[in-house]
mmCIF file of C-alpha atoms in Angstrom:
data_model
loop_
_atom_site.group_PDB
_atom_site.id
_atom_site.type_symbol
_atom_site.label_atom_id
_atom_site.label_comp_id
_atom_site.label_asym_id
_atom_site.label_seq_id
_atom_site.Cartn_x
_atom_site.Cartn_y
_atom_site.Cartn_z
ATOM 1 C CA UNK O 1 2.143 -32.176 36.986
ATOM 2 C CA UNK O 2 1.852 -28.478 38.078
ATOM 3 C CA UNK O 3 5.564 -28.117 38.539
ATOM 4 C CA UNK O 4 6.208 -29.822 35.178
ATOM 5 C CA UNK O 5 3.604 -27.421 33.567
ATOM 6 C CA UNK O 6 5.399 -24.415 35.149
ATOM 7 C CA UNK O 7 8.797 -25.664 34.118
ATOM 8 C CA UNK O 8 7.649 -25.853 30.471
ATOM 9 C CA UNK O 9 5.977 -22.649 30.504
ATOM 10 C CA UNK O 10 9.148 -21.175 32.041
ATOM 11 C CA UNK O 11 11.150 -22.891 29.376
ATOM 12 C CA UNK O 12 9.022 -21.379 26.618
ATOM 13 C CA UNK O 13 8.717 -17.923 28.102
ATOM 14 C CA UNK O 14 12.384 -17.530 28.933
ATOM 15 C CA UNK O 15 13.739 -18.593 25.530
ATOM 16 C CA UNK O 16 15.839 -16.244 23.570
ATOM 17 C CA UNK O 17 13.626 -14.335 21.053
ATOM 18 C CA UNK O 18 14.343 -12.443 17.850
ATOM 19 C CA UNK O 19 14.010 -8.699 18.274
ATOM 20 C CA UNK O 20 12.940 -5.836 15.790
ATOM 21 C CA UNK O 21 12.632 -2.330 16.295
ATOM 22 C CA UNK O 22 10.819 -0.520 13.382
ATOM 23 C CA UNK O 23 10.215 3.210 13.286
ATOM 24 C CA UNK O 24 7.256 4.457 11.445
ATOM 25 C CA UNK O 25 9.213 5.136 8.262
ATOM 26 C CA UNK O 26 10.752 1.625 8.435
ATOM 27 C CA UNK O 27 7.346 0.147 8.835
ATOM 28 C CA UNK O 28 6.141 2.209 5.802
ATOM 29 C CA UNK O 29 8.961 0.984 3.883
ATOM 30 C CA UNK O 30 8.501 -2.633 4.866
ATOM 31 C CA UNK O 31 4.727 -2.449 4.165
ATOM 32 C CA UNK O 32 5.449 -1.238 0.585
ATOM 33 C CA UNK O 33 8.125 -4.172 0.380
ATOM 34 C CA UNK O 34 5.541 -6.692 1.323
ATOM 35 C CA UNK O 35 3.056 -5.312 -1.146
ATOM 36 C CA UNK O 36 5.539 -5.493 -4.007
ATOM 37 C CA UNK O 37 6.463 -9.029 -3.090
ATOM 38 C CA UNK O 38 2.760 -10.024 -2.924
ATOM 39 C CA UNK O 39 2.247 -8.369 -6.445
ATOM 40 C CA UNK O 40 5.347 -10.228 -7.640
ATOM 41 C CA UNK O 41 4.175 -13.599 -6.475
ATOM 42 C CA UNK O 42 0.590 -13.023 -8.049
ATOM 43 C CA UNK O 43 2.259 -11.707 -11.174
ATOM 44 C CA UNK O 44 4.321 -15.052 -11.601
ATOM 45 C CA UNK O 45 0.956 -16.953 -11.758
ATOM 46 C CA UNK O 46 0.109 -15.112 -14.912
ATOM 47 C CA UNK O 47 3.236 -16.044 -16.694
ATOM 48 C CA UNK O 48 1.646 -19.314 -17.943
ATOM 49 C CA UNK O 49 -1.292 -17.257 -19.250
ATOM 50 C CA UNK O 50 0.920 -14.708 -20.939
ATOM 51 C CA UNK O 51 2.849 -17.599 -22.536
ATOM 52 C CA UNK O 52 -0.422 -18.969 -23.923
ATOM 53 C CA UNK O 53 -1.388 -15.728 -25.307
ATOM 54 C CA UNK O 54 1.890 -15.271 -27.188
ATOM 55 C CA UNK O 55 1.848 -18.691 -28.641
ATOM 56 C CA UNK O 56 -1.889 -18.577 -29.981
ATOM 57 C CA UNK O 57 -1.348 -14.945 -31.168
ATOM 58 C CA UNK O 58 1.489 -16.318 -33.289
ATOM 59 C CA UNK O 59 -0.857 -19.141 -34.513
ATOM 60 C CA UNK O 60 -3.527 -16.508 -35.605
ATOM 61 C CA UNK O 61 -0.907 -15.078 -37.962
ATOM 62 C CA UNK O 62 0.782 -18.429 -38.943
ATOM 63 C CA UNK O 63 -2.222 -20.707 -39.577
ATOM 64 C CA UNK O 64 -4.243 -20.036 -42.884
ATOM 65 C CA UNK O 65 -7.392 -21.800 -41.911
ATOM 66 C CA UNK O 66 -9.998 -19.611 -40.473
ATOM 67 C CA UNK O 67 -11.392 -22.081 -37.769
ATOM 68 C CA UNK O 68 -7.848 -22.661 -36.489
ATOM 69 C CA UNK O 69 -7.470 -18.673 -36.131
ATOM 70 C CA UNK O 70 -10.825 -18.404 -34.636
ATOM 71 C CA UNK O 71 -10.014 -21.229 -32.005
ATOM 72 C CA UNK O 72 -6.778 -19.275 -31.209
ATOM 73 C CA UNK O 73 -8.502 -16.049 -30.644
ATOM 74 C CA UNK O 74 -10.956 -17.691 -28.468
ATOM 75 C CA UNK O 75 -8.172 -19.412 -26.546
ATOM 76 C CA UNK O 76 -6.569 -16.003 -26.118
ATOM 77 C CA UNK O 77 -9.871 -14.598 -24.630
ATOM 78 C CA UNK O 78 -10.315 -17.606 -22.542
ATOM 79 C CA UNK O 79 -6.779 -17.020 -21.126
ATOM 80 C CA UNK O 80 -7.655 -13.332 -20.273
ATOM 81 C CA UNK O 81 -10.704 -14.341 -18.526
ATOM 82 C CA UNK O 82 -8.738 -16.917 -16.371
ATOM 83 C CA UNK O 83 -6.118 -14.222 -15.634
ATOM 84 C CA UNK O 84 -8.805 -11.942 -14.572
ATOM 85 C CA UNK O 85 -10.226 -14.511 -12.370
ATOM 86 C CA UNK O 86 -6.960 -15.255 -10.631
ATOM 87 C CA UNK O 87 -6.452 -11.445 -10.115
ATOM 88 C CA UNK O 88 -9.928 -11.112 -8.792
ATOM 89 C CA UNK O 89 -9.485 -13.996 -6.340
ATOM 90 C CA UNK O 90 -6.179 -12.796 -5.235
ATOM 91 C CA UNK O 91 -7.539 -9.465 -4.610
ATOM 92 C CA UNK O 92 -10.372 -10.560 -2.356
ATOM 93 C CA UNK O 93 -7.908 -12.221 0.112
ATOM 94 C CA UNK O 94 -8.190 -10.640 3.549
ATOM 95 C CA UNK O 95 -4.937 -9.728 4.954
ATOM 96 C CA UNK O 96 -4.037 -11.018 8.363
ATOM 97 C CA UNK O 97 -4.003 -7.688 9.882
ATOM 98 C CA UNK O 98 -7.581 -6.896 8.680
ATOM 99 C CA UNK O 99 -8.916 -10.108 10.308
ATOM 100 C CA UNK O 100 -8.252 -9.274 14.000
ATOM 101 C CA UNK O 101 -11.834 -8.517 14.521
ATOM 102 C CA UNK O 102 -12.463 -12.221 13.918
ATOM 103 C CA UNK O 103 -11.211 -15.024 15.976
ATOM 104 C CA UNK O 104 -8.289 -16.999 14.819
ATOM 105 C CA UNK O 105 -10.646 -19.947 14.065
ATOM 106 C CA UNK O 106 -12.959 -17.645 12.168
ATOM 107 C CA UNK O 107 -10.050 -16.091 9.958
ATOM 108 C CA UNK O 108 -8.521 -19.590 9.358
ATOM 109 C CA UNK O 109 -11.944 -21.019 8.432
ATOM 110 C CA UNK O 110 -12.789 -18.011 6.088
ATOM 111 C CA UNK O 111 -9.420 -18.700 4.288
ATOM 112 C CA UNK O 112 -9.927 -22.428 3.926
ATOM 113 C CA UNK O 113 -13.512 -21.826 2.672
ATOM 114 C CA UNK O 114 -12.140 -19.275 0.031
ATOM 115 C CA UNK O 115 -9.654 -21.886 -1.095
ATOM 116 C CA UNK O 116 -12.214 -24.846 -1.212
ATOM 117 C CA UNK O 117 -14.493 -22.826 -3.267
ATOM 118 C CA UNK O 118 -11.980 -21.818 -5.717
ATOM 119 C CA UNK O 119 -10.732 -25.558 -6.071
ATOM 120 C CA UNK O 120 -14.269 -26.638 -6.411
ATOM 121 C CA UNK O 121 -15.222 -24.408 -9.043
ATOM 122 C CA UNK O 122 -11.884 -24.832 -11.112
ATOM 123 C CA UNK O 123 -13.937 -26.403 -13.718
ATOM 124 C CA UNK O 124 -15.759 -23.260 -14.261
ATOM 125 C CA UNK O 125 -13.216 -20.485 -13.970
ATOM 126 C CA UNK O 126 -9.972 -22.131 -14.793
ATOM 127 C CA UNK O 127 -10.786 -24.920 -17.295
ATOM 128 C CA UNK O 128 -14.227 -23.625 -18.524
ATOM 129 C CA UNK O 129 -12.937 -20.543 -20.211
ATOM 130 C CA UNK O 130 -10.432 -22.290 -22.394
ATOM 131 C CA UNK O 131 -12.813 -25.064 -23.591
ATOM 132 C CA UNK O 132 -14.631 -23.230 -26.447
ATOM 133 C CA UNK O 133 -11.278 -22.066 -27.908
ATOM 134 C CA UNK O 134 -9.916 -25.676 -27.632
ATOM 135 C CA UNK O 135 -12.915 -27.092 -29.259
ATOM 136 C CA UNK O 136 -13.081 -24.847 -32.388
ATOM 137 C CA UNK O 137 -9.282 -25.092 -32.675
ATOM 138 C CA UNK O 138 -9.184 -28.755 -32.652
ATOM 139 C CA UNK O 139 -12.113 -28.888 -35.028
ATOM 140 C CA UNK O 140 -10.207 -26.516 -37.195
ATOM 141 C CA UNK O 141 -7.160 -28.847 -37.124
ATOM 142 C CA UNK O 142 -9.252 -31.993 -37.946
ATOM 143 C CA UNK O 143 -10.923 -30.135 -40.779
ATOM 144 C CA UNK O 144 -7.682 -29.089 -42.255
ATOM 145 C CA UNK O 145 -6.097 -32.470 -41.843
ATOM 146 C CA UNK O 146 -5.149 -34.527 -44.903
ATOM 147 C CA UNK O 147 -8.336 -36.777 -45.476
ATOM 148 C CA UNK O 148 -5.936 -39.658 -46.085
ATOM 149 C CA UNK O 149 -4.533 -39.405 -42.399
ATOM 150 C CA UNK O 150 -5.690 -42.072 -39.966
ATOM 151 C CA UNK O 151 -9.053 -41.579 -38.500
ATOM 152 C CA UNK O 152 -7.892 -42.391 -34.955
ATOM 153 C CA UNK O 153 -5.282 -39.558 -35.079
ATOM 154 C CA UNK O 154 -7.401 -36.840 -34.141
ATOM 155 C CA UNK O 155 -9.473 -38.786 -31.683
ATOM 156 C CA UNK O 156 -6.346 -39.753 -29.837
ATOM 157 C CA UNK O 157 -5.463 -36.070 -29.396
ATOM 158 C CA UNK O 158 -8.961 -34.937 -28.376
ATOM 159 C CA UNK O 159 -9.202 -37.738 -25.795
ATOM 160 C CA UNK O 160 -5.825 -36.945 -24.425
ATOM 161 C CA UNK O 161 -6.606 -33.332 -24.075
ATOM 162 C CA UNK O 162 -9.946 -34.193 -22.331
ATOM 163 C CA UNK O 163 -8.124 -36.638 -20.197
ATOM 164 C CA UNK O 164 -5.795 -33.984 -18.961
ATOM 165 C CA UNK O 165 -8.648 -31.497 -18.246
ATOM 166 C CA UNK O 166 -10.503 -34.148 -16.500
ATOM 167 C CA UNK O 167 -7.349 -34.944 -14.357
ATOM 168 C CA UNK O 168 -6.991 -31.263 -13.591
ATOM 169 C CA UNK O 169 -10.417 -31.128 -12.285
ATOM 170 C CA UNK O 170 -10.268 -34.222 -10.265
ATOM 171 C CA UNK O 171 -7.079 -33.228 -8.597
ATOM 172 C CA UNK O 172 -8.767 -29.962 -7.490
ATOM 173 C CA UNK O 173 -11.816 -31.559 -6.247
ATOM 174 C CA UNK O 174 -9.849 -34.073 -4.114
ATOM 175 C CA UNK O 175 -7.768 -31.072 -2.716
ATOM 176 C CA UNK O 176 -11.194 -29.542 -1.970
ATOM 177 C CA UNK O 177 -12.492 -32.325 -0.239
ATOM 178 C CA UNK O 178 -9.171 -32.407 1.856
ATOM 179 C CA UNK O 179 -9.971 -28.712 2.776
ATOM 180 C CA UNK O 180 -13.592 -29.680 3.496
ATOM 181 C CA UNK O 181 -12.365 -32.018 6.297
ATOM 182 C CA UNK O 182 -10.272 -29.373 7.769
ATOM 183 C CA UNK O 183 -13.301 -27.063 7.707
ATOM 184 C CA UNK O 184 -15.308 -29.739 9.398
ATOM 185 C CA UNK O 185 -12.610 -30.147 11.956
ATOM 186 C CA UNK O 186 -12.816 -26.367 12.869
ATOM 187 C CA UNK O 187 -16.445 -26.327 13.013
ATOM 188 C CA UNK O 188 -16.291 -29.309 15.595
ATOM 189 C CA UNK O 189 -13.854 -27.205 17.683
ATOM 190 C CA UNK O 190 -16.182 -24.197 17.487
ATOM 191 C CA UNK O 191 -19.155 -26.052 18.351
ATOM 192 C CA UNK O 192 -21.109 -25.837 21.816
ATOM 193 C CA UNK O 193 -19.621 -22.176 21.925
ATOM 194 C CA UNK O 194 -21.124 -20.322 24.837
ATOM 195 C CA UNK Z 1 -19.913 -12.085 22.408
ATOM 196 C CA UNK Z 2 -17.138 -11.620 25.073
ATOM 197 C CA UNK Z 3 -16.627 -8.162 26.143
ATOM 198 C CA UNK Z 4 -13.311 -6.870 27.790
ATOM 199 C CA UNK Z 5 -12.576 -3.782 29.849
ATOM 200 C CA UNK Z 6 -9.860 -1.816 27.974
ATOM 201 C CA UNK Z 7 -6.964 -0.107 29.347
ATOM 202 C CA UNK Z 8 -7.455 3.779 29.243
ATOM 203 C CA UNK Z 9 -4.435 3.826 26.872
ATOM 204 C CA UNK Z 10 -6.157 1.615 24.428
ATOM 205 C CA UNK Z 11 -9.155 3.621 23.867
ATOM 206 C CA UNK Z 12 -10.583 3.402 20.384
ATOM 207 C CA UNK Z 13 -9.716 7.021 19.623
ATOM 208 C CA UNK Z 14 -5.992 6.555 20.337
ATOM 209 C CA UNK Z 15 -3.740 7.136 17.325
ATOM 210 C CA UNK Z 16 -2.767 3.844 15.474
ATOM 211 C CA UNK Z 17 0.914 4.566 16.120
ATOM 212 C CA UNK Z 18 0.437 5.021 19.735
ATOM 213 C CA UNK Z 19 -1.616 1.748 19.853
ATOM 214 C CA UNK Z 20 1.142 0.085 17.861
ATOM 215 C CA UNK Z 21 3.892 1.491 20.309
ATOM 216 C CA UNK Z 22 1.930 0.184 23.259
ATOM 217 C CA UNK Z 23 1.249 -3.134 21.723
ATOM 218 C CA UNK Z 24 5.031 -3.711 21.257
ATOM 219 C CA UNK Z 25 5.959 -2.439 24.565
ATOM 220 C CA UNK Z 26 3.573 -4.719 26.236
ATOM 221 C CA UNK Z 27 3.423 -7.891 23.962
ATOM 222 C CA UNK Z 28 6.585 -7.480 21.774
ATOM 223 C CA UNK Z 29 8.285 -10.578 23.431
ATOM 224 C CA UNK Z 30 5.007 -12.639 23.201
ATOM 225 C CA UNK Z 31 4.685 -11.935 19.631
ATOM 226 C CA UNK Z 32 8.501 -13.031 18.838
ATOM 227 C CA UNK Z 33 7.725 -16.354 20.586
ATOM 228 C CA UNK Z 34 4.614 -16.917 18.511
ATOM 229 C CA UNK Z 35 6.841 -16.273 15.484
ATOM 230 C CA UNK Z 36 9.317 -18.937 16.741
ATOM 231 C CA UNK Z 37 6.144 -21.304 16.972
ATOM 232 C CA UNK Z 38 5.372 -20.709 13.302
ATOM 233 C CA UNK Z 39 8.642 -20.913 11.665
ATOM 234 C CA UNK Z 40 11.750 -23.025 12.191
ATOM 235 C CA UNK Z 41 14.332 -21.175 10.061
ATOM 236 C CA UNK Z 42 15.840 -18.153 11.997
ATOM 237 C CA UNK Z 43 16.241 -16.031 8.950
ATOM 238 C CA UNK Z 44 12.661 -16.588 7.802
ATOM 239 C CA UNK Z 45 11.666 -15.989 11.569
ATOM 240 C CA UNK Z 46 12.978 -12.429 11.456
ATOM 241 C CA UNK Z 47 11.190 -11.866 8.374
ATOM 242 C CA UNK Z 48 8.060 -13.201 9.695
ATOM 243 C CA UNK Z 49 8.570 -11.160 12.659
ATOM 244 C CA UNK Z 50 8.546 -8.090 10.518
ATOM 245 C CA UNK Z 51 5.490 -9.058 8.780
ATOM 246 C CA UNK Z 52 3.589 -9.346 12.067
ATOM 247 C CA UNK Z 53 4.702 -5.752 13.026
ATOM 248 C CA UNK Z 54 3.697 -4.363 9.764
ATOM 249 C CA UNK Z 55 0.253 -6.183 9.930
ATOM 250 C CA UNK Z 56 -0.068 -5.037 13.429
ATOM 251 C CA UNK Z 57 0.879 -1.608 12.668
ATOM 252 C CA UNK Z 58 -1.691 -1.669 9.850
ATOM 253 C CA UNK Z 59 -4.437 -3.358 11.828
ATOM 254 C CA UNK Z 60 -4.698 -0.436 14.261
ATOM 255 C CA UNK Z 61 -6.502 1.905 11.882
ATOM 256 C CA UNK Z 62 -9.461 -0.603 12.181
ATOM 257 C CA UNK Z 63 -9.179 -1.019 15.883
ATOM 258 C CA UNK Z 64 -12.489 0.084 17.507
ATOM 259 C CA UNK Z 65 -12.035 -1.775 20.944
ATOM 260 C CA UNK Z 66 -13.912 -4.737 19.788
ATOM 261 C CA UNK Z 67 -11.648 -6.541 22.362
ATOM 262 C CA UNK Z 68 -8.762 -6.077 24.537
ATOM 263 C CA UNK Z 69 -5.514 -5.005 23.237
ATOM 264 C CA UNK Z 70 -3.904 -8.234 23.986
ATOM 265 C CA UNK Z 71 -6.706 -10.201 22.115
ATOM 266 C CA UNK Z 72 -6.217 -7.985 19.158
ATOM 267 C CA UNK Z 73 -2.301 -8.397 19.135
ATOM 268 C CA UNK Z 74 -2.505 -12.042 19.529
ATOM 269 C CA UNK Z 75 -5.089 -12.615 16.813
ATOM 270 C CA UNK Z 76 -3.113 -10.521 14.321
ATOM 271 C CA UNK Z 77 0.147 -12.497 15.258
ATOM 272 C CA UNK Z 78 -1.641 -15.768 14.891
ATOM 273 C CA UNK Z 79 -3.466 -14.870 11.639
ATOM 274 C CA UNK Z 80 -0.045 -13.807 10.101
ATOM 275 C CA UNK Z 81 1.321 -17.176 11.382
ATOM 276 C CA UNK Z 82 -1.602 -19.206 9.870
ATOM 277 C CA UNK Z 83 -1.242 -17.200 6.461
ATOM 278 C CA UNK Z 84 2.533 -18.045 6.754
ATOM 279 C CA UNK Z 85 1.715 -21.683 7.077
ATOM 280 C CA UNK Z 86 -0.849 -21.635 4.300
ATOM 281 C CA UNK Z 87 1.500 -20.018 1.818
ATOM 282 C CA UNK Z 88 4.072 -22.807 2.310
ATOM 283 C CA UNK Z 89 1.231 -25.280 2.774
ATOM 284 C CA UNK Z 90 3.075 -28.163 0.830
ATOM 285 C CA UNK Z 91 5.706 -28.419 3.655
ATOM 286 C CA UNK Z 92 2.856 -27.608 6.286
ATOM 287 C CA UNK Z 93 0.537 -30.366 5.228
ATOM 288 C CA UNK Z 94 3.222 -32.887 5.065
ATOM 289 C CA UNK Z 95 4.402 -31.808 8.734
ATOM 290 C CA UNK Z 96 1.126 -30.906 10.420
ATOM 291 C CA UNK Z 97 -0.325 -33.534 12.659
ATOM 292 C CA UNK Z 98 -3.496 -33.453 14.826
ATOM 293 C CA UNK Z 99 -3.368 -34.214 18.517
ATOM 294 C CA UNK Z 100 -4.154 -37.738 18.061
ATOM 295 C CA UNK Z 101 -1.167 -38.310 15.927
ATOM 296 C CA UNK Z 102 1.074 -36.130 18.207
ATOM 297 C CA UNK Z 103 0.270 -38.322 21.112
ATOM 298 C CA UNK Z 104 1.368 -41.301 19.163
ATOM 299 C CA UNK Z 105 4.609 -39.625 18.228
ATOM 300 C CA UNK Z 106 5.564 -38.806 21.826
ATOM 301 C CA UNK Z 107 7.596 -41.651 23.058
ATOM 302 C CA UNK Z 108 8.861 -41.105 26.882
ATOM 303 C CA UNK Z 109 11.627 -43.680 26.180
ATOM 304 C CA UNK Z 110 12.897 -41.959 23.161
ATOM 305 C CA UNK Z 111 15.883 -39.508 22.880
ATOM 306 C CA UNK Z 112 17.534 -40.731 26.070
ATOM 307 C CA UNK Z 113 20.597 -38.501 25.452
ATOM 308 C CA UNK Z 114 18.657 -35.243 25.589
ATOM 309 C CA UNK Z 115 19.090 -33.883 29.215
ATOM 310 C CA UNK Z 116 19.644 -29.991 29.040
ATOM 311 C CA UNK Z 117 16.960 -27.234 28.752
ATOM 312 C CA UNK Z 118 18.078 -26.254 25.170
ATOM 313 C CA UNK Z 119 17.359 -29.586 24.057
ATOM 314 C CA UNK Z 120 14.274 -29.701 25.845
ATOM 315 C CA UNK Z 121 13.212 -26.668 24.241
ATOM 316 C CA UNK Z 122 14.139 -28.026 20.852
ATOM 317 C CA UNK Z 123 12.002 -30.943 21.525
ATOM 318 C CA UNK Z 124 9.042 -28.660 22.638
ATOM 319 C CA UNK Z 125 9.385 -26.600 19.446
ATOM 320 C CA UNK Z 126 9.588 -29.756 17.409
ATOM 321 C CA UNK Z 127 6.215 -30.846 18.811
ATOM 322 C CA UNK Z 128 4.721 -27.370 18.269
ATOM 323 C CA UNK Z 129 6.001 -27.124 14.633
ATOM 324 C CA UNK Z 130 4.194 -30.385 13.798
ATOM 325 C CA UNK Z 131 0.707 -29.423 15.207
ATOM 326 C CA UNK Z 132 -1.985 -28.277 12.952
ATOM 327 C CA UNK Z 133 -2.591 -24.444 12.987
ATOM 328 C CA UNK Z 134 -5.421 -24.254 15.593
ATOM 329 C CA UNK Z 135 -3.786 -26.831 18.058
ATOM 330 C CA UNK Z 136 -0.508 -24.941 17.680
ATOM 331 C CA UNK Z 137 -2.210 -21.583 18.628
ATOM 332 C CA UNK Z 138 -3.917 -23.397 21.811
ATOM 333 C CA UNK Z 139 -0.617 -24.851 22.738
ATOM 334 C CA UNK Z 140 1.368 -21.499 22.616
ATOM 335 C CA UNK Z 141 -1.262 -19.627 24.338
ATOM 336 C CA UNK Z 142 -1.388 -22.119 27.032
ATOM 337 C CA UNK Z 143 2.549 -21.854 27.421
ATOM 338 C CA UNK Z 144 1.915 -18.016 27.645
ATOM 339 C CA UNK Z 145 -0.074 -18.817 30.675
ATOM 340 C CA UNK Z 146 -3.398 -17.749 29.455
ATOM 341 C CA UNK Z 147 -6.643 -19.415 30.920
ATOM 342 C CA UNK Z 148 -8.966 -21.352 28.946
ATOM 343 C CA UNK Z 149 -11.513 -18.371 28.717
ATOM 344 C CA UNK Z 150 -8.912 -16.133 27.313
ATOM 345 C CA UNK Z 151 -7.481 -18.884 24.882
ATOM 346 C CA UNK Z 152 -11.367 -19.416 23.797
ATOM 347 C CA UNK Z 153 -11.810 -15.683 23.228
ATOM 348 C CA UNK Z 154 -8.541 -15.332 20.948
ATOM 349 C CA UNK Z 155 -8.966 -18.480 19.075
ATOM 350 C CA UNK Z 156 -12.791 -18.805 18.748
ATOM 351 C CA UNK Z 157 -12.892 -22.173 20.060
ATOM 352 C CA UNK Z 158 -15.639 -23.145 22.558
ATOM 353 C CA UNK Z 159 -14.689 -23.154 26.167
ATOM 354 C CA UNK Z 160 -15.154 -26.797 26.254
ATOM 355 C CA UNK Z 161 -12.961 -27.833 23.541
ATOM 356 C CA UNK Z 162 -10.286 -25.374 24.762
ATOM 357 C CA UNK Z 163 -10.322 -27.323 28.130
ATOM 358 C CA UNK Z 164 -10.099 -30.616 26.279
ATOM 359 C CA UNK Z 165 -7.447 -29.659 24.107
ATOM 360 C CA UNK Z 166 -5.418 -27.974 27.035
ATOM 361 C CA UNK Z 167 -5.782 -31.164 28.951
ATOM 362 C CA UNK Z 168 -4.390 -33.191 25.844
ATOM 363 C CA UNK Z 169 -1.565 -30.788 25.320
ATOM 364 C CA UNK Z 170 -0.831 -30.979 29.065
ATOM 365 C CA UNK Z 171 -0.523 -34.823 29.030
ATOM 366 C CA UNK Z 172 1.642 -34.341 25.836
ATOM 367 C CA UNK Z 173 4.046 -31.871 27.520
ATOM 368 C CA UNK Z 174 4.054 -34.070 30.686
ATOM 369 C CA UNK Z 175 5.402 -36.851 28.485
ATOM 370 C CA UNK Z 176 7.951 -34.636 27.030
ATOM 371 C CA UNK Z 177 9.244 -33.808 30.690
ATOM 372 C CA UNK Z 178 8.947 -37.362 31.904
ATOM 373 C CA UNK Z 179 11.358 -38.294 29.064
ATOM 374 C CA UNK Z 180 13.548 -35.448 29.866
ATOM 375 C CA UNK Z 181 13.648 -36.270 33.735
ATOM 376 C CA UNK Z 182 14.628 -39.988 32.967
ATOM 377 C CA UNK Z 183 17.481 -38.863 30.957
ATOM 378 C CA UNK Z 184 18.829 -36.589 33.545
#
């Protein structure tokens, strides 16, 4: 067994490795590149929010009925709140280099806890800000409908929207539960620490 | 709290650039091997390696001799690795398995044609890449020939659990080797 162990350790330690030599200037440049890439990646998550704002800004101008215009304005406000929340959460992430005063387990656990909490509270910070605007907008659409239109028409749309939102919340809660299992496993690994 | 004796040149008042240079001189190859353990693709490996270097360089402004230079370097490397896995977590979630499943995957009779060391290394890497982050860290630190106490300090896992994990990893590795020697 010991010879086998040593053989595998040698196999691991003697493998060819990639090399990189970075001067201080190159490190600074690379750090800026990584920062820009992170900003771009985070920025891409705002694209949907921007699209929603553009569409509902158009609705404010296009629809004559004041309830629909108010609903559109509230949806825009909701989207801004949502984007601010995304920005706040992305900014609060601890960078790997700043976590070296923690053990790997603590760093990993902190990241999982942060993700779990974000997923668990999706109903509040992701879905919640959009609900008031949606309700007012839908109420405006229903009020502006031709009274001769079938009664079920509006309700089917309302139920479909509510279902989509509930599914979004449900999927995120399931993902949070999966993360919780990983956190529990880490806690078991850390248990009985001397 | 585990305290360690610092090398004189790793004093907390040393300049971050000096600390970075010393870290790379002492542990550069170790970092490169960790990167191999966190990324399969060779192009992405190079990028990840640069990311580790930048994170390490930035980290030394916060180095206050809380731990040894080696512990600090290994933690940064592993934290960047875990962060890398989480960023591509859809793939990682599909691929990562715990030690129970890994034991089930290793079949000593499998891959009879694999005989040379290069293929042994590939099989070893294939196993490492399939492990969950913490098990992966323990395994790589074990392959770096660190003792259980050092692995515990770096990872934060209790000494008892390190011993258990190392024991199971050794069995896994022994199975790998047995499979290799049967084919030779």
